[in-house]
Tab-separated table of C-alpha atoms and ligand atoms in Angstrom:
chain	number	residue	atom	x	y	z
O	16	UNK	CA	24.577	134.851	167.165
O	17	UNK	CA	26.815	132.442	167.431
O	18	UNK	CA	28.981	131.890	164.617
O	19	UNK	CA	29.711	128.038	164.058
O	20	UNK	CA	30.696	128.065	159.813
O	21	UNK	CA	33.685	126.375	159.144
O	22	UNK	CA	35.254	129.488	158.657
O	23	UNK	CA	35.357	132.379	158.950
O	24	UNK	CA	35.445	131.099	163.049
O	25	UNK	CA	35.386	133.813	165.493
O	26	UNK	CA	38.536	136.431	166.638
O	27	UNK	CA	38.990	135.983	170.664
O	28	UNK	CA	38.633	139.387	172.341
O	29	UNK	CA	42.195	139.765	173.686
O	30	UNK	CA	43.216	139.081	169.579
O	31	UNK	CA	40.770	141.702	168.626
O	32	UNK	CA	42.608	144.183	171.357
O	33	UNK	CA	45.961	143.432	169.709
O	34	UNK	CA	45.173	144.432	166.276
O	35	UNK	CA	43.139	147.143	167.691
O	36	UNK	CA	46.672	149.187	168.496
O	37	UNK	CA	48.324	151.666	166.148
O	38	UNK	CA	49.482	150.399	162.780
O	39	UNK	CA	53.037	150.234	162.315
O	40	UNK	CA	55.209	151.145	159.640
O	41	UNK	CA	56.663	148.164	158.315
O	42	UNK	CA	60.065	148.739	157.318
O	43	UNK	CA	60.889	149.705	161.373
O	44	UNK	CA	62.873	147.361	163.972
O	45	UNK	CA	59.629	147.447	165.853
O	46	UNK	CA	57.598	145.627	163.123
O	47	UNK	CA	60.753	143.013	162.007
O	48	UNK	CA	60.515	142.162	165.914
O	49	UNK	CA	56.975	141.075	165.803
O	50	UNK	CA	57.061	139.552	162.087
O	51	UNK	CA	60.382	137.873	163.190
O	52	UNK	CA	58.445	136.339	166.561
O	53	UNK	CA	55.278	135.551	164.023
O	54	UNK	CA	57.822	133.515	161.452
O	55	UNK	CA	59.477	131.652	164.297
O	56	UNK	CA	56.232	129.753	165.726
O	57	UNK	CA	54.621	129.556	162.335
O	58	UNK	CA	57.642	127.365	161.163
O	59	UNK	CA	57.696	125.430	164.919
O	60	UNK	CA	53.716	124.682	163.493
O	61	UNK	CA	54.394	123.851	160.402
O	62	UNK	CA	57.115	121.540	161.655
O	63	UNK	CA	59.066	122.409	158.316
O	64	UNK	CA	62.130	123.981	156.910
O	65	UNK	CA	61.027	126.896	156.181
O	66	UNK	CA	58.012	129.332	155.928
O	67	UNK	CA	56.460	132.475	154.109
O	68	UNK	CA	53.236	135.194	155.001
O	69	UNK	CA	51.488	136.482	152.643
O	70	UNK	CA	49.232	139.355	152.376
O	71	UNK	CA	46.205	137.187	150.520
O	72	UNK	CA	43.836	134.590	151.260
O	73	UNK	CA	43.982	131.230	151.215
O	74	UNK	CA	43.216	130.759	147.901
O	75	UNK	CA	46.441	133.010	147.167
O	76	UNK	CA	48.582	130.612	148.898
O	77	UNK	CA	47.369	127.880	146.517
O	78	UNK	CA	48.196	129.780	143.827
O	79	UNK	CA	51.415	130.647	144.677
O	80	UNK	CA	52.299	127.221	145.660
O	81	UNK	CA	51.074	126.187	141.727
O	82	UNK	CA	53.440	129.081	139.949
O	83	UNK	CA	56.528	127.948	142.022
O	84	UNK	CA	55.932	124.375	142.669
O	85	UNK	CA	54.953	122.836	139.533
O	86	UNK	CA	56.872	123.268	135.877
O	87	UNK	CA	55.256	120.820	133.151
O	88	UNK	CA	52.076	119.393	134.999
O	89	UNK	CA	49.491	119.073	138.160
O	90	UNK	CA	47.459	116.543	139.368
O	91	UNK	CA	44.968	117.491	141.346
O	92	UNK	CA	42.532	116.139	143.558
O	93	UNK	CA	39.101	117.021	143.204
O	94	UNK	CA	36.491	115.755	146.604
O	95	UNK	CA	34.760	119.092	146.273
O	96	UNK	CA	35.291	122.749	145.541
O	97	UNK	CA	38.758	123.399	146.841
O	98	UNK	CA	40.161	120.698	145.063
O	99	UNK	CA	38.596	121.943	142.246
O	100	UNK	CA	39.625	125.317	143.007
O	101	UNK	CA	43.504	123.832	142.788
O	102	UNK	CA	42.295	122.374	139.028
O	103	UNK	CA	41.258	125.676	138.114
O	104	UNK	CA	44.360	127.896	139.014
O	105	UNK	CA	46.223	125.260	136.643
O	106	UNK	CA	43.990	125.901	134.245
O	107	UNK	CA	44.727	129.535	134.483
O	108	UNK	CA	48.680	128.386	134.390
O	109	UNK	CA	50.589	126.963	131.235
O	110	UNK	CA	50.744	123.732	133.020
O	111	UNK	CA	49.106	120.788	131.957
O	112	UNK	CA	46.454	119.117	134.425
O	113	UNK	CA	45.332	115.497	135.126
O	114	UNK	CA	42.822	115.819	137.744
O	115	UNK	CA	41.030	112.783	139.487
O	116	UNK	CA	37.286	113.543	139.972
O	117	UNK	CA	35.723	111.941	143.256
O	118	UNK	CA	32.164	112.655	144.811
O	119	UNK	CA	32.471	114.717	147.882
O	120	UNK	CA	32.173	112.196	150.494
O	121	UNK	CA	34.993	109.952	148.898
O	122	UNK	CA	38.592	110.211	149.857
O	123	UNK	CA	40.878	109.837	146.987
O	124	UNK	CA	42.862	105.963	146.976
O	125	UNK	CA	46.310	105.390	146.183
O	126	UNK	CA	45.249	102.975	142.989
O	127	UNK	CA	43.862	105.723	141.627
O	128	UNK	CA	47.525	108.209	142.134
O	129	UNK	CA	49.035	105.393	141.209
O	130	UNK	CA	47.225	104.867	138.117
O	131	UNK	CA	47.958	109.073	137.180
O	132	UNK	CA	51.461	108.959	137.994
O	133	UNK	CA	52.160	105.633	135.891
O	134	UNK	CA	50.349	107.180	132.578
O	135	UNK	CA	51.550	110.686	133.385
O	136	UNK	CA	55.360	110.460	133.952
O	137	UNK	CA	55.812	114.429	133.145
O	138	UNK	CA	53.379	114.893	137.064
O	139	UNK	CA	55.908	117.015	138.935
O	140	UNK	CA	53.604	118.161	141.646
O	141	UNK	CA	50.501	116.673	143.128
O	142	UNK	CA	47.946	119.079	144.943
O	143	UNK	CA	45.302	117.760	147.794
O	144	UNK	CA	43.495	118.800	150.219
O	145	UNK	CA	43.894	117.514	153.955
O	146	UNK	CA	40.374	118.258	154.576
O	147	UNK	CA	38.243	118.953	151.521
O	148	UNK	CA	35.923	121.438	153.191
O	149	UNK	CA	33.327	121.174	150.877
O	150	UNK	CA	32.139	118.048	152.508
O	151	UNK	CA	33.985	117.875	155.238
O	152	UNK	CA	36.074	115.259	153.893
O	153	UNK	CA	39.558	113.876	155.204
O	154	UNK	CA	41.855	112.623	152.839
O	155	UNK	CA	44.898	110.056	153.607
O	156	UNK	CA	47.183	112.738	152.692
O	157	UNK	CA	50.013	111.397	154.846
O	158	UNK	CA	49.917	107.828	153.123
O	159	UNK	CA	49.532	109.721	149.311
O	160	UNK	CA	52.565	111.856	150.182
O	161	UNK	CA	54.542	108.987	151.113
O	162	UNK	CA	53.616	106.960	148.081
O	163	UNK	CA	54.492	109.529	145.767
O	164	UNK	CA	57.803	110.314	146.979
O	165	UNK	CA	58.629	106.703	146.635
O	166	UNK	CA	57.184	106.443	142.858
O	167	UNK	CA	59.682	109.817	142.437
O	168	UNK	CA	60.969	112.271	145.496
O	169	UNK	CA	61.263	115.239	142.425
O	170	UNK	CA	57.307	115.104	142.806
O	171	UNK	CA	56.221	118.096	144.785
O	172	UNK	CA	53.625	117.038	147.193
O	173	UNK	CA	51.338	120.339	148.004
O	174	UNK	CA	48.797	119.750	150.302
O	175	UNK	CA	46.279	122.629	151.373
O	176	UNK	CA	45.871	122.194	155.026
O	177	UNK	CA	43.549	125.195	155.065
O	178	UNK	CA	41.143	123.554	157.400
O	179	UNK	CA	43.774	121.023	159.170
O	180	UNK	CA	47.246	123.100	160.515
O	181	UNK	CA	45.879	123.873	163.764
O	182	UNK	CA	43.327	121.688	163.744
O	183	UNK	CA	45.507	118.318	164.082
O	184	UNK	CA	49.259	117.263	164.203
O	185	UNK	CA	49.891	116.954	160.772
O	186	UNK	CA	53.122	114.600	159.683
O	187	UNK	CA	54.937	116.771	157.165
O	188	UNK	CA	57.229	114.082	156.274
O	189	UNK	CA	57.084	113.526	152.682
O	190	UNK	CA	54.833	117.002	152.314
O	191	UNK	CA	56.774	119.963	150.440
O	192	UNK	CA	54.403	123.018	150.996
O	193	UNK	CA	51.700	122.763	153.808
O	194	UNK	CA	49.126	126.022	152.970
O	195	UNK	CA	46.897	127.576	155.513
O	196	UNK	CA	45.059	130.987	155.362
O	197	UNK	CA	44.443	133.270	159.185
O	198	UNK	CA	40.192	132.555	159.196
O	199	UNK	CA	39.823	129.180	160.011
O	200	UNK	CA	41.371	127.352	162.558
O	201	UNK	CA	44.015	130.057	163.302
O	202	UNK	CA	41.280	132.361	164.398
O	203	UNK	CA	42.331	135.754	162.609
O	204	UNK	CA	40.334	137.699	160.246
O	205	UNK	CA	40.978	136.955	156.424
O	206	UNK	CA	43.791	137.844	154.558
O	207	UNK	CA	46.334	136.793	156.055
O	208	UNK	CA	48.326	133.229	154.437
O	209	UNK	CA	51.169	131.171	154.778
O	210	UNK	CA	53.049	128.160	153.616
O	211	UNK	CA	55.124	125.951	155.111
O	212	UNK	CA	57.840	124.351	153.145
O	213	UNK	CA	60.386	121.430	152.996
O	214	UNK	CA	64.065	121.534	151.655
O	215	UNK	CA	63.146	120.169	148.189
O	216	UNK	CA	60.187	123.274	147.981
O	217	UNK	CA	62.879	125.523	148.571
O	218	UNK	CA	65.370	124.226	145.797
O	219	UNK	CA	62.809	124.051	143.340
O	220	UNK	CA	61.484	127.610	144.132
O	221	UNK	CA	64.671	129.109	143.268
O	222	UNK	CA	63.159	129.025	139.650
O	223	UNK	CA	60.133	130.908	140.410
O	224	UNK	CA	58.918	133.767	137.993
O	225	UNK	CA	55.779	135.141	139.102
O	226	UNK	CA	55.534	138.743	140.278
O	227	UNK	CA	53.335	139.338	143.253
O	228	UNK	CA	54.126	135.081	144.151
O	229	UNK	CA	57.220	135.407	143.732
O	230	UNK	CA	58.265	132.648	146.705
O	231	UNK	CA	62.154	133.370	146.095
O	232	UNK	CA	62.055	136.824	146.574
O	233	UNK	CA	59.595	136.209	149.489
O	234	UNK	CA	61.658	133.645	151.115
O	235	UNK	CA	64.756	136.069	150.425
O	236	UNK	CA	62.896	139.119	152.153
O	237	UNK	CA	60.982	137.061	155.248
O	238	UNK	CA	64.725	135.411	156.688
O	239	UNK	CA	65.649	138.973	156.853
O	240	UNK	CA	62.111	139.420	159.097
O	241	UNK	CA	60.699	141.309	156.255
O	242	UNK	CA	58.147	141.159	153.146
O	243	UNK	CA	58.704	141.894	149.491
O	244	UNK	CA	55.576	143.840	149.338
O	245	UNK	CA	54.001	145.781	152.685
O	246	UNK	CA	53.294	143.334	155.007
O	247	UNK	CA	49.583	142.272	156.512
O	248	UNK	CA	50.939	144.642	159.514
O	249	UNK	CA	47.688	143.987	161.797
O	250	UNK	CA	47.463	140.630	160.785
O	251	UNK	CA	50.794	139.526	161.779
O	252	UNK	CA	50.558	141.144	165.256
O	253	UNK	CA	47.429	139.402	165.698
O	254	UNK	CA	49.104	136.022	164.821
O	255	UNK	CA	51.491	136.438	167.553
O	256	UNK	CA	48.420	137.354	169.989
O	257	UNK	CA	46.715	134.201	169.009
O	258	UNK	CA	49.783	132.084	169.298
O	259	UNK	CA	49.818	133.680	172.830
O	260	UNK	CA	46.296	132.650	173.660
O	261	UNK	CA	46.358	129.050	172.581
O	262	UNK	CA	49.528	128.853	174.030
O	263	UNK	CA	47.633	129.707	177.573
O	264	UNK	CA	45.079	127.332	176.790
O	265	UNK	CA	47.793	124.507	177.017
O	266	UNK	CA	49.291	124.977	173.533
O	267	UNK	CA	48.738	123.596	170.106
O	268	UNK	CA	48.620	119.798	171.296
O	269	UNK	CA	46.090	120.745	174.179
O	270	UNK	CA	44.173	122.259	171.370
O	271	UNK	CA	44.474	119.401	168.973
O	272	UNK	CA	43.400	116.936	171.861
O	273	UNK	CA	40.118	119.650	172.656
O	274	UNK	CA	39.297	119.500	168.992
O	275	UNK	CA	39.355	115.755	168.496
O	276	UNK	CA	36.936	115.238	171.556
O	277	UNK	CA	34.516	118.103	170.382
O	278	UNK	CA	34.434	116.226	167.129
O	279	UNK	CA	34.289	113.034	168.707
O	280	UNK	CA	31.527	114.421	170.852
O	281	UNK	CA	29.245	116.254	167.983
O	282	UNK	CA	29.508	113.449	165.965
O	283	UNK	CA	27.984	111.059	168.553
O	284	UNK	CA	25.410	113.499	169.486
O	285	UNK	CA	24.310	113.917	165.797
O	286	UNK	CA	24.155	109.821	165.277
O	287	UNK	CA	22.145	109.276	168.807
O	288	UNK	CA	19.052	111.790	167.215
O	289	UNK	CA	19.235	110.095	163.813
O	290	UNK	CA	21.493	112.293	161.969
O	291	UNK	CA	23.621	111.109	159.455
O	292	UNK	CA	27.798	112.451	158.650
O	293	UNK	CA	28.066	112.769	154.939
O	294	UNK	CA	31.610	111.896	154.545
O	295	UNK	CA	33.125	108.044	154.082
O	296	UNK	CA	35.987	109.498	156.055
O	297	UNK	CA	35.288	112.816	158.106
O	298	UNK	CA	37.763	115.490	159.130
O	299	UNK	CA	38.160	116.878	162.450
O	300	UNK	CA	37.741	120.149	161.750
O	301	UNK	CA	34.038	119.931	160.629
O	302	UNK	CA	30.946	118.183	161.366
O	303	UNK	CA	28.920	117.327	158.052
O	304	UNK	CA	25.430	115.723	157.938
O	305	UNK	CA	23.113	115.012	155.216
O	306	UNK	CA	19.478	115.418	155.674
O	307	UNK	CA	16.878	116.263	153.377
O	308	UNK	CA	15.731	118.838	155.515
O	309	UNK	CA	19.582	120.287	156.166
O	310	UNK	CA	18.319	123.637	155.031
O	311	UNK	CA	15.116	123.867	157.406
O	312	UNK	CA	17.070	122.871	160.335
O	313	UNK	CA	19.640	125.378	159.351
O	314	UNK	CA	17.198	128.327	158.798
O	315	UNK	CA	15.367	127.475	162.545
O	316	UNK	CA	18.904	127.640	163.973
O	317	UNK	CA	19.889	130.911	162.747
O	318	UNK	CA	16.015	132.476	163.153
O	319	UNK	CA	15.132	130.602	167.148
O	320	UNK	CA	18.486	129.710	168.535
O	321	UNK	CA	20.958	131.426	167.425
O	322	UNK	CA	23.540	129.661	165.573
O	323	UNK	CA	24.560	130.391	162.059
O	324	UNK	CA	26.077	127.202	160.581
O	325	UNK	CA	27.146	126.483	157.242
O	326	UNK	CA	25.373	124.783	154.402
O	327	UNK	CA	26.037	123.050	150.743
O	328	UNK	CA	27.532	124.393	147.745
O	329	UNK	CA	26.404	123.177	144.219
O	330	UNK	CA	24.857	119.970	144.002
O	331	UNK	CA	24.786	119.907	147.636
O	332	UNK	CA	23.079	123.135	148.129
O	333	UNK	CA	20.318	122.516	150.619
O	334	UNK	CA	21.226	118.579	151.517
O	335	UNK	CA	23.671	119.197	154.069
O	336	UNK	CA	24.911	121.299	156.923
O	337	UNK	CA	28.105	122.088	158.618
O	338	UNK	CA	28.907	122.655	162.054
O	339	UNK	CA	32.740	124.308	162.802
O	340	UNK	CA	35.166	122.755	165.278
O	341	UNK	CA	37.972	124.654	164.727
O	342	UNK	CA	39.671	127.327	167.568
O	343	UNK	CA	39.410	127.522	170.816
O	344	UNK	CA	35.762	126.865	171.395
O	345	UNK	CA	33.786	127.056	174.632
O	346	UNK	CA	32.186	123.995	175.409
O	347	UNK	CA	29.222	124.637	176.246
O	348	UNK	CA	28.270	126.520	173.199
O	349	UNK	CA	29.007	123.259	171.148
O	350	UNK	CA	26.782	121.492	173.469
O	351	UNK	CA	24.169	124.374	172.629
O	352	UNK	CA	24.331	123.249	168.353
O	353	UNK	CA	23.857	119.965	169.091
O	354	UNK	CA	21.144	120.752	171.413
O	355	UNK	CA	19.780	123.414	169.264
O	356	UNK	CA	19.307	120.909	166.113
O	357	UNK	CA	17.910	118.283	168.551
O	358	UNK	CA	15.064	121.407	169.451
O	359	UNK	CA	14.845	121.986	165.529
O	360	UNK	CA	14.289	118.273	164.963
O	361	UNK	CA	11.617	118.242	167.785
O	362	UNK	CA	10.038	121.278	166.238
O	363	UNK	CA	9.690	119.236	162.698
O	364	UNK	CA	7.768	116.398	164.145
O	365	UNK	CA	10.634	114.354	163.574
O	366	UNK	CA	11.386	112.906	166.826
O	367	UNK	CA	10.344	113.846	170.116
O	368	UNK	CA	12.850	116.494	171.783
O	369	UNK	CA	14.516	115.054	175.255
O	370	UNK	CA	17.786	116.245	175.120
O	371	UNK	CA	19.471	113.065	173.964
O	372	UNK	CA	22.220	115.308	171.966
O	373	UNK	CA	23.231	117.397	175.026
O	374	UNK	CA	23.104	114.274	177.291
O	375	UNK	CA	25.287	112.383	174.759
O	376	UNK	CA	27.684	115.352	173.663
O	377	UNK	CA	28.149	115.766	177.217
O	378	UNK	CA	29.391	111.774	178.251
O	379	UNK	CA	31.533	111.650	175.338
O	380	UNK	CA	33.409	114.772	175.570
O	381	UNK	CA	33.480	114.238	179.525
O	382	UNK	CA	34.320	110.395	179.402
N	414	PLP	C1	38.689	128.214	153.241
N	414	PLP	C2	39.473	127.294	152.418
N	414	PLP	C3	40.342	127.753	151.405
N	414	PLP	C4	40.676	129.181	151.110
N	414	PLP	O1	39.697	130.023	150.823
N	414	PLP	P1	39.960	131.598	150.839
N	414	PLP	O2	38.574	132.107	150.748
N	414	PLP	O3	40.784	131.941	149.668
N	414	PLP	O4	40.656	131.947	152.129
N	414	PLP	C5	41.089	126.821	150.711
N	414	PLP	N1	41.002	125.513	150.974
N	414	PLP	C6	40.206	125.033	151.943
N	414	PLP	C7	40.206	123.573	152.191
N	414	PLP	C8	39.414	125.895	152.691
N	414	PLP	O5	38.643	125.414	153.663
């Protein structure tokens, strides 16, 4: 079966092999070597000051980034469940929260950040999604960053790039804590995440007083190629592995360039049989279409062809599906989605099959 969800995306073999070896201790020179290698190109990706691991998943990260990152109050973004995710964790915090509620194919506007920050001067972090998986959804995070660090630079700009840091180049100007977690676009198994962060993050951290998110004592412990707490051991080496691998498949800006064109390519594919891409503004690291019959042409592709592809949540359970581009993908299994919900479409009586998406996947992607 081929696995094509949005994450969890599949481990390479030769990454598998690496984390297959003997665990470590971590408090040895042998395992600060290989967390010390790990930290070094995670904070060349990130493109930031600075950078912490941590043994959780993504969702951890976000967390964390809430407890040390934001005093009096959040506004969040909400274009589907992640950003309502980040809504939530305030809501588990002391911290007041503004949230701006979009539908899941909207990207959120700067009026509308504009409008929160000018009747909500005690803001002093905003939280957003770069892709809002959910839907699939990009927002302009670059331009919203930049906007509110010119309304105030004391804002914290936290943007959970979850489904985006190895996915696209990401301009971390005006961004104070980039978040990803080791299952999507990274290519690890869960459990593994990390934050990037800028010089402003790091001042304001200093203040932290959460116990296992504690980012001070994190940040403290990892520049001294350590952890406060034992360290993700097997998830770390297999960082460095993957690192490795993408770095013989050209590196991170071959990858980003493979990724736009298999996006470029699906999305084509998808439009020449019909198919329509839910979101106003769509991300690269996901292909979303809404169809009334997104769950029948799901269920064939898991049952006849062999791809398992990800569906709706909530009140888009059943309306649309979701096809992964992150990782280092083999191109002819893309081809074989596209193809594959071309044969399901045949299959419905909805149009009659001959091969259009392949064709088309294949002269975009090739052009
Ligand atoms: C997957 C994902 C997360 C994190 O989910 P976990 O299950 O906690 O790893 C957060 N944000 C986005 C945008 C995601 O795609």
């Amino acid at each position: 079966m081929l696995l094509f969800t949005p994450g969890p995306t599949p481990v390479p073999e030769v990454v598998r092999q690496a984390m297959a070896t003997q665990t470590l201790h971590h408090r040895t020179p042998e395992f600060e070597a290989i967390f010390k290698s790990a930290r070094e190109r995670l904070i060349k990706l990130f493109g930031m000051e600075e950078c912490v691991m941590l043994a959780s998943t993504g969702t951890g990260a976000m967390q964390a980034c809430v407890l040390n990152l934001c005093e009096t109050k959040a506004l969040t973004i909400n274009s589907g469940k992640f950003g309502e995710r980040f809504g939530k964790i305030v809501q588990s915090t002391d911290k007041d929260l503004v949230e701006l509620v979009y539908e899941w194919d909207t990207p959120a506007t700067i009026d509308d950040i504009k409008l929160a920050l000018e009747s909500n001067l005690d803001i002093d972090a905003v939280f957003i999604q770069i892709c809002e998986s959910a839907g699939g959804l990009r927002h302009p995070v670059e331009e919203i960053a930049a906007y509110v660090k010119s309304v105030n630079p004391n804002i914290m700009v936290v943007a959970d790039g979850i489904t985006a840091v190895g996915v696209e180049p990401i301009d971390v100007t005006h961004i104070d804590a980039l978040v990803t977690g080791s299952q999507k676009a990274l290519m690890l198994p869960p459990g593994l995440a990390m934050i990037g962060l800028s010089k402003a993050a790091l001042k304001k951290i200093n203040k932290g007083k959460d116990y296992y998110f504690n980012l001070a004592i994190e940040i403290k412990k990892q520049r001294e190629n350590t952890t406060a707490w034992t360290a993700a051991t097997t998830l770390v080496a297999g960082l460095n592995a993957i690192f490795d691998e993408i770095e013989k498949e050209g590196g991170f800006d071959a990858l980003f360039a493979k990724t736009a064109k298999r996006a470029e390519a699906t999305q084509a594919a998808l439009g020449a049989i019909g198919l329509t891409i839910y979101p106003k503004t769509p991300a690269l690291s996901m292909s979303t279409v809404i169809d009334d019959d997104a769950e029948a042409i799901r269920k064939l592709l898991k049952t006849k062809y062999g791809v398992n592809m990800a569906g709706g949540q909530d009140h888009l359970k059943g309306k649309i599906f979701r096809i992964n581009q992150m990782g280092l993908i083999p191109i002819h299994e893309s081809a074989w989605v596209v193809n594959s919900v071309e044969l399901a479409l045949g299959e419905m009586k909805r149009r009659t099959f001959d091969g259009t998406a392949n064709r088309v996947f294949n002269e975009v992607y090739f052009k």
